[in-house]
Amino acid sequence: RFSLLLLNLEEYYFEQHTANHIINKGHKDERKFRGSLKICSKSIIFEPDDNIQPIIKIPLRDCISIKAPEDNEANNPFTRDTSGGISVLCSQVFLIKERNVIAPYKTIRGRTEHLFQLDVAGKVGDVVQTLHQLYRASCLDKMGDQAAMITAILQSRLARTSFDKNRFQSISETLHMECKAEMVTPLVTNPGHVCVTDANLYFQPLNGYPKPVVQITLQNVRRIYKRRHGLMPLGLEVFCTENDLCSDIYLKFYNYQDRDEVYFLIATYIENHIAEHTAESYMLQWQRGHISNYQYLLHLNNLADRSCNDLSQYPVFPWIIADYSSSVLDLTKPETFRDLSKPVGALNKERLDRLLTRYQEMPEPKFMYGSHYSSPGYVLFYLVRVAPEYMLCLQNGKFDHADRMFNSIAETWKNCLDGATDFKELIPEFYENDPSFLVNSLKLDLGKRQGGKIVEDVELPPWASGPDDFLQKSQEALESQYVSEHLHEWIDIIFGYKQKGSEAVAAHNVFHPLTYEGGVDLNSIMDPNEKVALLTQILEFGQTPKQLFTTPHPQRIIPRLKSLSRTSSHSVSITESPVSPNEESFEDLTEESITLAWNNIAKLKLDEQYKIHKEAITGIAVPCSGSSVFTTSQDSTLKMFSKESKTIQRSVSFSNMALSSCLILPGDTTVISSSWDNHIYFYSVAFGRQQDILMGHDDAVSKIRWCDGRLYSASWDSTVKVWHCVPGVTLSNKKHHFELLAELEHDVSVNTIDLNAANTILASGTKDGTISVWDVTTATVLHHYLNMLFFGLFAFFCTDSRHLLSTGEDSCFKVIDVQTGMLISSVTTDEPQRCFKWDGNTILSGAQSGELLIWDLLGGKVTERIKGHTGAVTSMWMNEQCNSVITGGEDKQIMFWKLQY
């Protein structure tokens, strides 16, 4: 439950100690709660192990005394049976997440004493000394003096530690440099040590949170950007994907020399692999229709220092639609759209006239708008339903007043047109595919409005049938012909030549000088208090993007189409329809066509082959679109291979251990990979990053399956576990909550699992050759079948769910009747078969030799041998029509096979 968001802004988390929190020591109602005591730069936080109990946050400035009672004290509550105790007397304490509910912090005022008993009594002296030091810092009158003292304490801690070289992925790695830095996430930073080797970029947090080390494989890096952070050129953001909004790591260094050296080392490594894209190169792609409006805006935001990890520089997207009252949205009418040639503040002439009058009378430096179009407050205004803890962090443990919440699209648009100080634009989420930010799925208590109405979901315009439809229509509007013809005008205002100078004045686009890059030189300000106050003001107010263009932006070349469309992945070229009518996806998936395919399965021909991994391929997954292929390998990587460009688009390594299988969740936005490091990783295709990790096993995870929101995982720890995955959401990044529904115990390692069509029966195969058939609903065994030498077992249900086919190292195919447990067929092969597909009569198998074999199960013989891989066939995928096959082998290749009737 603890996160860095429980800290104040600009606060650091230093260390934690396992401890007991003792209440009413020595009294009848004495209670003891076990948990973790966390020492932070401005507060003491205790996180109980019991989720029902609230997290306790004690601001150091509100402490009256912090001491370790001595044994000779007469009233010592720790005498006789307690050691390792720390007593904290304070005047105010905050209770957070009581009953594990995200809600405004509860404030307890008045003198209270909190007793903490550390597990390691010998650390009490050091902890108390640290707390006294931090307490003195928090009691300084001026914020600048506080910041200076805390920085000195932090730098002292960093100087006493160094990167743990035992964390290197390989003993053969060569160290290039090591320095101190902070990892940046929205609203918070985490100090630690950065290490660059000849193969990896590492970050080791000083506090070991949220994990001991973050590792980025240099081979996977696709883009790297220098960033402004806190108006200083100290940031560095690294992406392992080409087109995604969120990065893999954002680092803030303590001096620009370290930042530039790390940048040089990474850039030197990747320069031979990747062509660097400039704003101009993206512009050309956009002009010619190779990338969508959405993609172009994402790239411009990235190049202009906008990052999802920095809320004061969050990516900015335009209001597009101006009609929120009609029952039908007509994208052919120009009046449906906002005027993209003007900033939001200039859209209402009456309001603009009042602002211009004030501007004329204002002394230098003049500005037209007293607030910005993008700020942390505005970003979280839109995202409060999915990122409530960020809002609570920004607003000192409180939500905004219910009437000022994001209650209605139409109301928000009206306020942006009429409000005296509201000039905000939108964020990328309005043009993506996750509607969670519009829905109060977390059931947050966001208060009541003046009329008594409870704040729930965002009220949508009449033309939207629901949140998904609203986003779909917003995407269509963004890619419409009108917007394609006028988007360059908005780019001129936000990223281009109308951003500054006389052109900005003429376009009524002048904001406070502090919001512009170079508007203030922090290094020239000697007074630390003035510097802290100025920095805080700028970060909360918002910042204007870096200027990318100094001349008018060219218009898009518009093809002769009625409208422009974009697929959910935002990647289709606008010059062609996303799917042509004669493509496979429009075929009827009838039994006849599948039967026809299996009858002709011997006509399978090799279409293409590519070597994409460094070790054997262990899993293949293909999204519904069929445009790309995801593969896992014993080389520890998950790769995304584009069939169209015939290139690897993404390569991700979650650890240095082999990945054993992969699958794609419905919706094609998330890929799950199982690993020998005991974990299951959730990878967001949309954001190009690891979005979740399930640490559910004590040994390697060998196989995973997914059905109806349930994840089934098999492991060498001798269990199969059934998880209920509840989607939840954090900032721009979908997360899952995992509830263990069942644990199916085995005697030895489980190598494989499969489910029947109804998802009621699960088959598992173990290392010793036992196949077990389980009733998933009751977690009980229906049948056990013992086979011989089954290391590397595969078992699959037939499409009718009545029969189960298995094979293993004994080179036998065995068919079992699921209901009766009867062995109804057995076919001996001359070599082990490593993977297969079957329809009940015919088997297509991948052999140890690398051949594809076609078996007549009833006749008990091989009917066709097809030359394939140069090593064993280790993985196989088949489409629903059964006319397209992809295989992966020990030869590190994937092969595409097509039926040619």
PDB file of N, CA and C in Angstrom, residues 528-608:
ATOM      1  N   PRO A 528      18.755  30.933  -1.714  1.00  0.00           N
ATOM      2  CA  PRO A 528      18.139  29.601  -1.836  1.00  0.00           C
ATOM      3  C   PRO A 528      16.631  29.613  -1.607  1.00  0.00           C
ATOM      4  N   ASN A 529      16.168  30.501  -0.734  1.00  0.00           N
ATOM      5  CA  ASN A 529      14.730  30.573  -0.462  1.00  0.00           C
ATOM      6  C   ASN A 529      13.965  31.104  -1.664  1.00  0.00           C
ATOM      7  N   GLU A 530      14.533  32.127  -2.310  1.00  0.00           N
ATOM      8  CA  GLU A 530      13.899  32.675  -3.512  1.00  0.00           C
ATOM      9  C   GLU A 530      13.880  31.635  -4.625  1.00  0.00           C
ATOM     10  N   LYS A 531      14.979  30.879  -4.715  1.00  0.00           N
ATOM     11  CA  LYS A 531      15.082  29.857  -5.766  1.00  0.00           C
ATOM     12  C   LYS A 531      14.032  28.762  -5.569  1.00  0.00           C
ATOM     13  N   VAL A 532      13.882  28.276  -4.328  1.00  0.00           N
ATOM     14  CA  VAL A 532      12.891  27.228  -4.041  1.00  0.00           C
ATOM     15  C   VAL A 532      11.484  27.729  -4.312  1.00  0.00           C
ATOM     16  N   ALA A 533      11.183  28.960  -3.885  1.00  0.00           N
ATOM     17  CA  ALA A 533       9.840  29.527  -4.083  1.00  0.00           C
ATOM     18  C   ALA A 533       9.535  29.668  -5.570  1.00  0.00           C
ATOM     19  N   LEU A 534      10.529  30.137  -6.335  1.00  0.00           N
ATOM     20  CA  LEU A 534      10.348  30.333  -7.775  1.00  0.00           C
ATOM     21  C   LEU A 534      10.139  28.997  -8.487  1.00  0.00           C
ATOM     22  N   LEU A 535      10.953  28.012  -8.116  1.00  0.00           N
ATOM     23  CA  LEU A 535      10.852  26.689  -8.731  1.00  0.00           C
ATOM     24  C   LEU A 535       9.496  26.068  -8.441  1.00  0.00           C
ATOM     25  N   THR A 536       9.047  26.158  -7.198  1.00  0.00           N
ATOM     26  CA  THR A 536       7.737  25.615  -6.822  1.00  0.00           C
ATOM     27  C   THR A 536       6.625  26.273  -7.626  1.00  0.00           C
ATOM     28  N   GLN A 537       6.722  27.608  -7.768  1.00  0.00           N
ATOM     29  CA  GLN A 537       5.711  28.360  -8.525  1.00  0.00           C
ATOM     30  C   GLN A 537       5.661  27.903  -9.975  1.00  0.00           C
ATOM     31  N   ILE A 538       6.828  27.736 -10.590  1.00  0.00           N
ATOM     32  CA  ILE A 538       6.896  27.354 -12.005  1.00  0.00           C
ATOM     33  C   ILE A 538       6.357  25.943 -12.224  1.00  0.00           C
ATOM     34  N   LEU A 539       6.767  25.021 -11.347  1.00  0.00           N
ATOM     35  CA  LEU A 539       6.356  23.630 -11.527  1.00  0.00           C
ATOM     36  C   LEU A 539       4.854  23.478 -11.340  1.00  0.00           C
ATOM     37  N   GLU A 540       4.271  24.230 -10.424  1.00  0.00           N
ATOM     38  CA  GLU A 540       2.824  24.123 -10.198  1.00  0.00           C
ATOM     39  C   GLU A 540       2.038  24.863 -11.263  1.00  0.00           C
ATOM     40  N   PHE A 541       2.631  25.917 -11.823  1.00  0.00           N
ATOM     41  CA  PHE A 541       1.942  26.748 -12.806  1.00  0.00           C
ATOM     42  C   PHE A 541       1.875  26.070 -14.167  1.00  0.00           C
ATOM     43  N   GLY A 542       2.929  25.288 -14.496  1.00  0.00           N
ATOM     44  CA  GLY A 542       2.982  24.646 -15.804  1.00  0.00           C
ATOM     45  C   GLY A 542       4.039  25.296 -16.676  1.00  0.00           C
ATOM     46  N   GLN A 543       4.455  24.580 -17.707  1.00  0.00           N
ATOM     47  CA  GLN A 543       5.517  25.076 -18.587  1.00  0.00           C
ATOM     48  C   GLN A 543       5.111  24.954 -20.042  1.00  0.00           C
ATOM     49  N   THR A 544       5.575  25.910 -20.831  1.00  0.00           N
ATOM     50  CA  THR A 544       5.342  25.896 -22.274  1.00  0.00           C
ATOM     51  C   THR A 544       6.320  24.908 -22.913  1.00  0.00           C
ATOM     52  N   PRO A 545       5.886  24.122 -23.909  1.00  0.00           N
ATOM     53  CA  PRO A 545       6.809  23.169 -24.555  1.00  0.00           C
ATOM     54  C   PRO A 545       8.002  23.889 -25.178  1.00  0.00           C
ATOM     55  N   LYS A 546       9.057  23.126 -25.367  1.00  0.00           N
ATOM     56  CA  LYS A 546      10.219  23.641 -26.102  1.00  0.00           C
ATOM     57  C   LYS A 546       9.759  24.005 -27.516  1.00  0.00           C
ATOM     58  N   GLN A 547      10.275  25.116 -28.041  1.00  0.00           N
ATOM     59  CA  GLN A 547       9.900  25.534 -29.392  1.00  0.00           C
ATOM     60  C   GLN A 547      10.607  24.650 -30.422  1.00  0.00           C
ATOM     61  N   LEU A 548       9.825  24.006 -31.294  1.00  0.00           N
ATOM     62  CA  LEU A 548      10.379  23.070 -32.281  1.00  0.00           C
ATOM     63  C   LEU A 548      10.515  23.684 -33.660  1.00  0.00           C
ATOM     64  N   PHE A 549       9.640  24.641 -33.998  1.00  0.00           N
ATOM     65  CA  PHE A 549       9.633  25.236 -35.339  1.00  0.00           C
ATOM     66  C   PHE A 549       9.645  26.758 -35.213  1.00  0.00           C
ATOM     67  N   THR A 550      10.433  27.423 -36.054  1.00  0.00           N
ATOM     68  CA  THR A 550      10.489  28.893 -36.024  1.00  0.00           C
ATOM     69  C   THR A 550       9.918  29.508 -37.298  1.00  0.00           C
ATOM     70  N   THR A 551       9.439  28.666 -38.188  1.00  0.00           N
ATOM     71  CA  THR A 551       8.754  29.139 -39.401  1.00  0.00           C
ATOM     72  C   THR A 551       7.401  28.445 -39.485  1.00  0.00           C
ATOM     73  N   PRO A 552       6.461  29.001 -40.265  1.00  0.00           N
ATOM     74  CA  PRO A 552       5.125  28.389 -40.338  1.00  0.00           C
ATOM     75  C   PRO A 552       5.176  26.917 -40.734  1.00  0.00           C
ATOM     76  N   HIS A 553       4.372  26.122 -40.048  1.00  0.00           N
ATOM     77  CA  HIS A 553       4.338  24.678 -40.282  1.00  0.00           C
ATOM     78  C   HIS A 553       3.531  24.378 -41.548  1.00  0.00           C
ATOM     79  N   PRO A 554       4.040  23.518 -42.424  1.00  0.00           N
ATOM     80  CA  PRO A 554       3.287  23.213 -43.653  1.00  0.00           C
ATOM     81  C   PRO A 554       2.007  22.429 -43.361  1.00  0.00           C
ATOM     82  N   GLN A 555       1.073  22.552 -44.274  1.00  0.00           N
ATOM     83  CA  GLN A 555      -0.196  21.830 -44.156  1.00  0.00           C
ATOM     84  C   GLN A 555      -0.006  20.383 -44.588  1.00  0.00           C
ATOM     85  N   ARG A 556      -0.909  19.539 -44.127  1.00  0.00           N
ATOM     86  CA  ARG A 556      -0.853  18.131 -44.512  1.00  0.00           C
ATOM     87  C   ARG A 556      -1.321  17.956 -45.955  1.00  0.00           C
ATOM     88  N   ILE A 557      -0.710  17.012 -46.636  1.00  0.00           N
ATOM     89  CA  ILE A 557      -1.165  16.663 -47.986  1.00  0.00           C
ATOM     90  C   ILE A 557      -2.362  15.735 -47.811  1.00  0.00           C
ATOM     91  N   ILE A 558      -3.539  16.209 -48.182  1.00  0.00           N
ATOM     92  CA  ILE A 558      -4.764  15.468 -47.907  1.00  0.00           C
ATOM     93  C   ILE A 558      -5.135  14.588 -49.086  1.00  0.00           C
ATOM     94  N   PRO A 559      -5.231  13.262 -48.891  1.00  0.00           N
ATOM     95  CA  PRO A 559      -5.686  12.390 -49.984  1.00  0.00           C
ATOM     96  C   PRO A 559      -7.168  12.601 -50.230  1.00  0.00           C
ATOM     97  N   ARG A 560      -7.627  12.170 -51.377  1.00  0.00           N
ATOM     98  CA  ARG A 560      -9.039  12.368 -51.717  1.00  0.00           C
ATOM     99  C   ARG A 560      -9.894  11.286 -51.084  1.00  0.00           C
ATOM    100  N   LEU A 561     -10.100  11.435 -49.808  1.00  0.00           N
ATOM    101  CA  LEU A 561     -10.945  10.500 -49.061  1.00  0.00           C
ATOM    102  C   LEU A 561     -11.989  11.301 -48.326  1.00  0.00           C
ATOM    103  N   LYS A 562     -13.141  10.686 -48.092  1.00  0.00           N
ATOM    104  CA  LYS A 562     -14.188  11.388 -47.348  1.00  0.00           C
ATOM    105  C   LYS A 562     -13.762  11.630 -45.913  1.00  0.00           C
ATOM    106  N   SER A 563     -13.106  10.636 -45.313  1.00  0.00           N
ATOM    107  CA  SER A 563     -12.625  10.805 -43.940  1.00  0.00           C
ATOM    108  C   SER A 563     -11.391   9.951 -43.755  1.00  0.00           C
ATOM    109  N   LEU A 564     -10.666  10.273 -42.711  1.00  0.00           N
ATOM    110  CA  LEU A 564      -9.435   9.549 -42.409  1.00  0.00           C
ATOM    111  C   LEU A 564      -9.679   8.666 -41.215  1.00  0.00           C
ATOM    112  N   SER A 565      -9.156   7.471 -41.269  1.00  0.00           N
ATOM    113  CA  SER A 565      -9.419   6.546 -40.173  1.00  0.00           C
ATOM    114  C   SER A 565      -8.129   6.069 -39.557  1.00  0.00           C
ATOM    115  N   ARG A 566      -8.248   5.564 -38.354  1.00  0.00           N
ATOM    116  CA  ARG A 566      -7.081   5.083 -37.630  1.00  0.00           C
ATOM    117  C   ARG A 566      -7.480   3.873 -36.816  1.00  0.00           C
ATOM    118  N   THR A 567      -6.632   2.859 -36.822  1.00  0.00           N
ATOM    119  CA  THR A 567      -6.932   1.693 -36.005  1.00  0.00           C
ATOM    120  C   THR A 567      -6.635   1.999 -34.557  1.00  0.00           C
ATOM    121  N   SER A 568      -7.002   1.063 -33.696  1.00  0.00           N
ATOM    122  CA  SER A 568      -6.834   1.289 -32.258  1.00  0.00           C
ATOM    123  C   SER A 568      -5.374   1.488 -31.883  1.00  0.00           C
ATOM    124  N   SER A 569      -4.462   1.003 -32.691  1.00  0.00           N
ATOM    125  CA  SER A 569      -3.045   1.160 -32.362  1.00  0.00           C
ATOM    126  C   SER A 569      -2.473   2.467 -32.908  1.00  0.00           C
ATOM    127  N   HIS A 570      -3.331   3.301 -33.537  1.00  0.00           N
ATOM    128  CA  HIS A 570      -2.919   4.605 -34.069  1.00  0.00           C
ATOM    129  C   HIS A 570      -1.843   4.472 -35.139  1.00  0.00           C
ATOM    130  N   SER A 571      -1.758   3.352 -35.835  1.00  0.00           N
ATOM    131  CA  SER A 571      -0.599   3.151 -36.693  1.00  0.00           C
ATOM    132  C   SER A 571      -0.941   3.019 -38.175  1.00  0.00           C
ATOM    133  N   VAL A 572      -2.214   3.041 -38.554  1.00  0.00           N
ATOM    134  CA  VAL A 572      -2.530   2.803 -39.963  1.00  0.00           C
ATOM    135  C   VAL A 572      -2.234   4.048 -40.795  1.00  0.00           C
ATOM    136  N   SER A 573      -1.751   3.833 -41.987  1.00  0.00           N
ATOM    137  CA  SER A 573      -1.534   4.956 -42.897  1.00  0.00           C
ATOM    138  C   SER A 573      -2.874   5.537 -43.307  1.00  0.00           C
ATOM    139  N   ILE A 574      -2.958   6.867 -43.374  1.00  0.00           N
ATOM    140  CA  ILE A 574      -4.249   7.474 -43.707  1.00  0.00           C
ATOM    141  C   ILE A 574      -4.557   7.387 -45.191  1.00  0.00           C
ATOM    142  N   THR A 575      -3.580   6.955 -45.982  1.00  0.00           N
ATOM    143  CA  THR A 575      -3.828   6.915 -47.420  1.00  0.00           C
ATOM    144  C   THR A 575      -4.462   5.608 -47.857  1.00  0.00           C
ATOM    145  N   GLU A 576      -4.725   4.735 -46.896  1.00  0.00           N
ATOM    146  CA  GLU A 576      -5.360   3.479 -47.269  1.00  0.00           C
ATOM    147  C   GLU A 576      -6.322   3.052 -46.180  1.00  0.00           C
ATOM    148  N   SER A 577      -7.310   2.291 -46.577  1.00  0.00           N
ATOM    149  CA  SER A 577      -8.276   1.788 -45.609  1.00  0.00           C
ATOM    150  C   SER A 577      -7.596   0.789 -44.677  1.00  0.00           C
ATOM    151  N   PRO A 578      -7.975   0.767 -43.380  1.00  0.00           N
ATOM    152  CA  PRO A 578      -7.308  -0.146 -42.449  1.00  0.00           C
ATOM    153  C   PRO A 578      -7.373  -1.607 -42.858  1.00  0.00           C
ATOM    154  N   VAL A 579      -8.495  -2.049 -43.371  1.00  0.00           N
ATOM    155  CA  VAL A 579      -8.638  -3.458 -43.759  1.00  0.00           C
ATOM    156  C   VAL A 579      -9.367  -3.512 -45.094  1.00  0.00           C
ATOM    157  N   SER A 580      -8.796  -4.187 -46.054  1.00  0.00           N
ATOM    158  CA  SER A 580      -9.481  -4.320 -47.330  1.00  0.00           C
ATOM    159  C   SER A 580     -10.507  -5.450 -47.234  1.00  0.00           C
ATOM    160  N   PRO A 581     -11.607  -5.347 -48.004  1.00  0.00           N
ATOM    161  CA  PRO A 581     -12.730  -6.286 -47.835  1.00  0.00           C
ATOM    162  C   PRO A 581     -12.382  -7.741 -48.056  1.00  0.00           C
ATOM    163  N   ASN A 582     -11.323  -8.022 -48.824  1.00  0.00           N
ATOM    164  CA  ASN A 582     -11.038  -9.425 -49.119  1.00  0.00           C
ATOM    165  C   ASN A 582     -10.031 -10.034 -48.150  1.00  0.00           C
ATOM    166  N   GLU A 583      -9.709  -9.346 -47.059  1.00  0.00           N
ATOM    167  CA  GLU A 583      -8.731  -9.907 -46.129  1.00  0.00           C
ATOM    168  C   GLU A 583      -9.333 -11.023 -45.288  1.00  0.00           C
ATOM    169  N   GLU A 584      -8.429 -11.818 -44.681  1.00  0.00           N
ATOM    170  CA  GLU A 584      -8.822 -12.986 -43.900  1.00  0.00           C
ATOM    171  C   GLU A 584      -9.836 -12.676 -42.815  1.00  0.00           C
ATOM    172  N   SER A 585      -9.684 -11.467 -42.215  1.00  0.00           N
ATOM    173  CA  SER A 585     -10.520 -11.163 -41.059  1.00  0.00           C
ATOM    174  C   SER A 585     -12.008 -11.126 -41.402  1.00  0.00           C
ATOM    175  N   PHE A 586     -12.327 -11.031 -42.693  1.00  0.00           N
ATOM    176  CA  PHE A 586     -13.734 -11.018 -43.084  1.00  0.00           C
ATOM    177  C   PHE A 586     -14.262 -12.401 -43.475  1.00  0.00           C
ATOM    178  N   GLU A 587     -13.405 -13.422 -43.415  1.00  0.00           N
ATOM    179  CA  GLU A 587     -13.871 -14.763 -43.759  1.00  0.00           C
ATOM    180  C   GLU A 587     -14.792 -15.301 -42.673  1.00  0.00           C
ATOM    181  N   ASP A 588     -15.749 -16.077 -43.068  1.00  0.00           N
ATOM    182  CA  ASP A 588     -16.595 -16.758 -42.082  1.00  0.00           C
ATOM    183  C   ASP A 588     -15.806 -17.900 -41.477  1.00  0.00           C
ATOM    184  N   LEU A 589     -15.756 -17.891 -40.147  1.00  0.00           N
ATOM    185  CA  LEU A 589     -15.031 -18.972 -39.467  1.00  0.00           C
ATOM    186  C   LEU A 589     -15.962 -20.176 -39.312  1.00  0.00           C
ATOM    187  N   THR A 590     -16.341 -20.742 -40.443  1.00  0.00           N
ATOM    188  CA  THR A 590     -17.295 -21.852 -40.410  1.00  0.00           C
ATOM    189  C   THR A 590     -16.567 -23.162 -40.195  1.00  0.00           C
ATOM    190  N   GLU A 591     -17.313 -24.145 -39.725  1.00  0.00           N
ATOM    191  CA  GLU A 591     -16.740 -25.483 -39.551  1.00  0.00           C
ATOM    192  C   GLU A 591     -16.250 -26.037 -40.882  1.00  0.00           C
ATOM    193  N   GLU A 592     -16.962 -25.673 -41.972  1.00  0.00           N
ATOM    194  CA  GLU A 592     -16.578 -26.190 -43.284  1.00  0.00           C
ATOM    195  C   GLU A 592     -15.181 -25.710 -43.685  1.00  0.00           C
ATOM    196  N   SER A 593     -14.912 -24.418 -43.457  1.00  0.00           N
ATOM    197  CA  SER A 593     -13.614 -23.879 -43.877  1.00  0.00           C
ATOM    198  C   SER A 593     -12.489 -24.469 -43.034  1.00  0.00           C
ATOM    199  N   ILE A 594     -12.757 -24.713 -41.740  1.00  0.00           N
ATOM    200  CA  ILE A 594     -11.740 -25.314 -40.871  1.00  0.00           C
ATOM    201  C   ILE A 594     -11.497 -26.768 -41.279  1.00  0.00           C
ATOM    202  N   THR A 595     -12.592 -27.489 -41.571  1.00  0.00           N
ATOM    203  CA  THR A 595     -12.457 -28.884 -42.020  1.00  0.00           C
ATOM    204  C   THR A 595     -11.674 -28.954 -43.320  1.00  0.00           C
ATOM    205  N   LEU A 596     -11.976 -28.014 -44.233  1.00  0.00           N
ATOM    206  CA  LEU A 596     -11.271 -27.960 -45.511  1.00  0.00           C
ATOM    207  C   LEU A 596      -9.772 -27.735 -45.289  1.00  0.00           C
ATOM    208  N   ALA A 597      -9.449 -26.833 -44.363  1.00  0.00           N
ATOM    209  CA  ALA A 597      -8.036 -26.544 -44.076  1.00  0.00           C
ATOM    210  C   ALA A 597      -7.325 -27.793 -43.547  1.00  0.00           C
ATOM    211  N   TRP A 598      -7.946 -28.485 -42.587  1.00  0.00           N
ATOM    212  CA  TRP A 598      -7.292 -29.672 -42.018  1.00  0.00           C
ATOM    213  C   TRP A 598      -7.175 -30.801 -43.048  1.00  0.00           C
ATOM    214  N   ASN A 599      -8.152 -30.890 -43.955  1.00  0.00           N
ATOM    215  CA  ASN A 599      -8.075 -31.911 -45.003  1.00  0.00           C
ATOM    216  C   ASN A 599      -6.915 -31.667 -45.960  1.00  0.00           C
ATOM    217  N   ASN A 600      -6.500 -30.387 -46.027  1.00  0.00           N
ATOM    218  CA  ASN A 600      -5.419 -30.021 -46.945  1.00  0.00           C
ATOM    219  C   ASN A 600      -4.146 -29.596 -46.206  1.00  0.00           C
ATOM    220  N   ILE A 601      -4.036 -29.975 -44.946  1.00  0.00           N
ATOM    221  CA  ILE A 601      -2.930 -29.492 -44.115  1.00  0.00           C
ATOM    222  C   ILE A 601      -1.567 -29.915 -44.669  1.00  0.00           C
ATOM    223  N   ALA A 602      -1.537 -30.982 -45.471  1.00  0.00           N
ATOM    224  CA  ALA A 602      -0.276 -31.427 -46.060  1.00  0.00           C
ATOM    225  C   ALA A 602       0.252 -30.439 -47.093  1.00  0.00           C
ATOM    226  N   LYS A 603      -0.603 -29.494 -47.530  1.00  0.00           N
ATOM    227  CA  LYS A 603      -0.200 -28.508 -48.531  1.00  0.00           C
ATOM    228  C   LYS A 603       0.389 -27.252 -47.889  1.00  0.00           C
ATOM    229  N   LEU A 604       0.773 -27.375 -46.641  1.00  0.00           N
ATOM    230  CA  LEU A 604       1.399 -26.266 -45.925  1.00  0.00           C
ATOM    231  C   LEU A 604       2.752 -25.946 -46.564  1.00  0.00           C
ATOM    232  N   LYS A 605       2.944 -24.696 -46.965  1.00  0.00           N
ATOM    233  CA  LYS A 605       4.190 -24.288 -47.609  1.00  0.00           C
ATOM    234  C   LYS A 605       4.866 -23.176 -46.799  1.00  0.00           C
ATOM    235  N   LEU A 606       6.197 -23.235 -46.771  1.00  0.00           N
ATOM    236  CA  LEU A 606       6.967 -22.197 -46.077  1.00  0.00           C
ATOM    237  C   LEU A 606       6.870 -20.895 -46.873  1.00  0.00           C
ATOM    238  N   ASP A 607       6.445 -19.830 -46.179  1.00  0.00           N
ATOM    239  CA  ASP A 607       6.247 -18.532 -46.819  1.00  0.00           C
ATOM    240  C   ASP A 607       7.449 -17.620 -46.576  1.00  0.00           C
ATOM    241  N   GLU A 608       7.821 -17.458 -45.291  1.00  0.00           N
ATOM    242  CA  GLU A 608       8.943 -16.596 -44.921  1.00  0.00           C
ATOM    243  C   GLU A 608       9.605 -17.155 -43.675  1.00  0.00           C
TER     244      GLU A 608
END
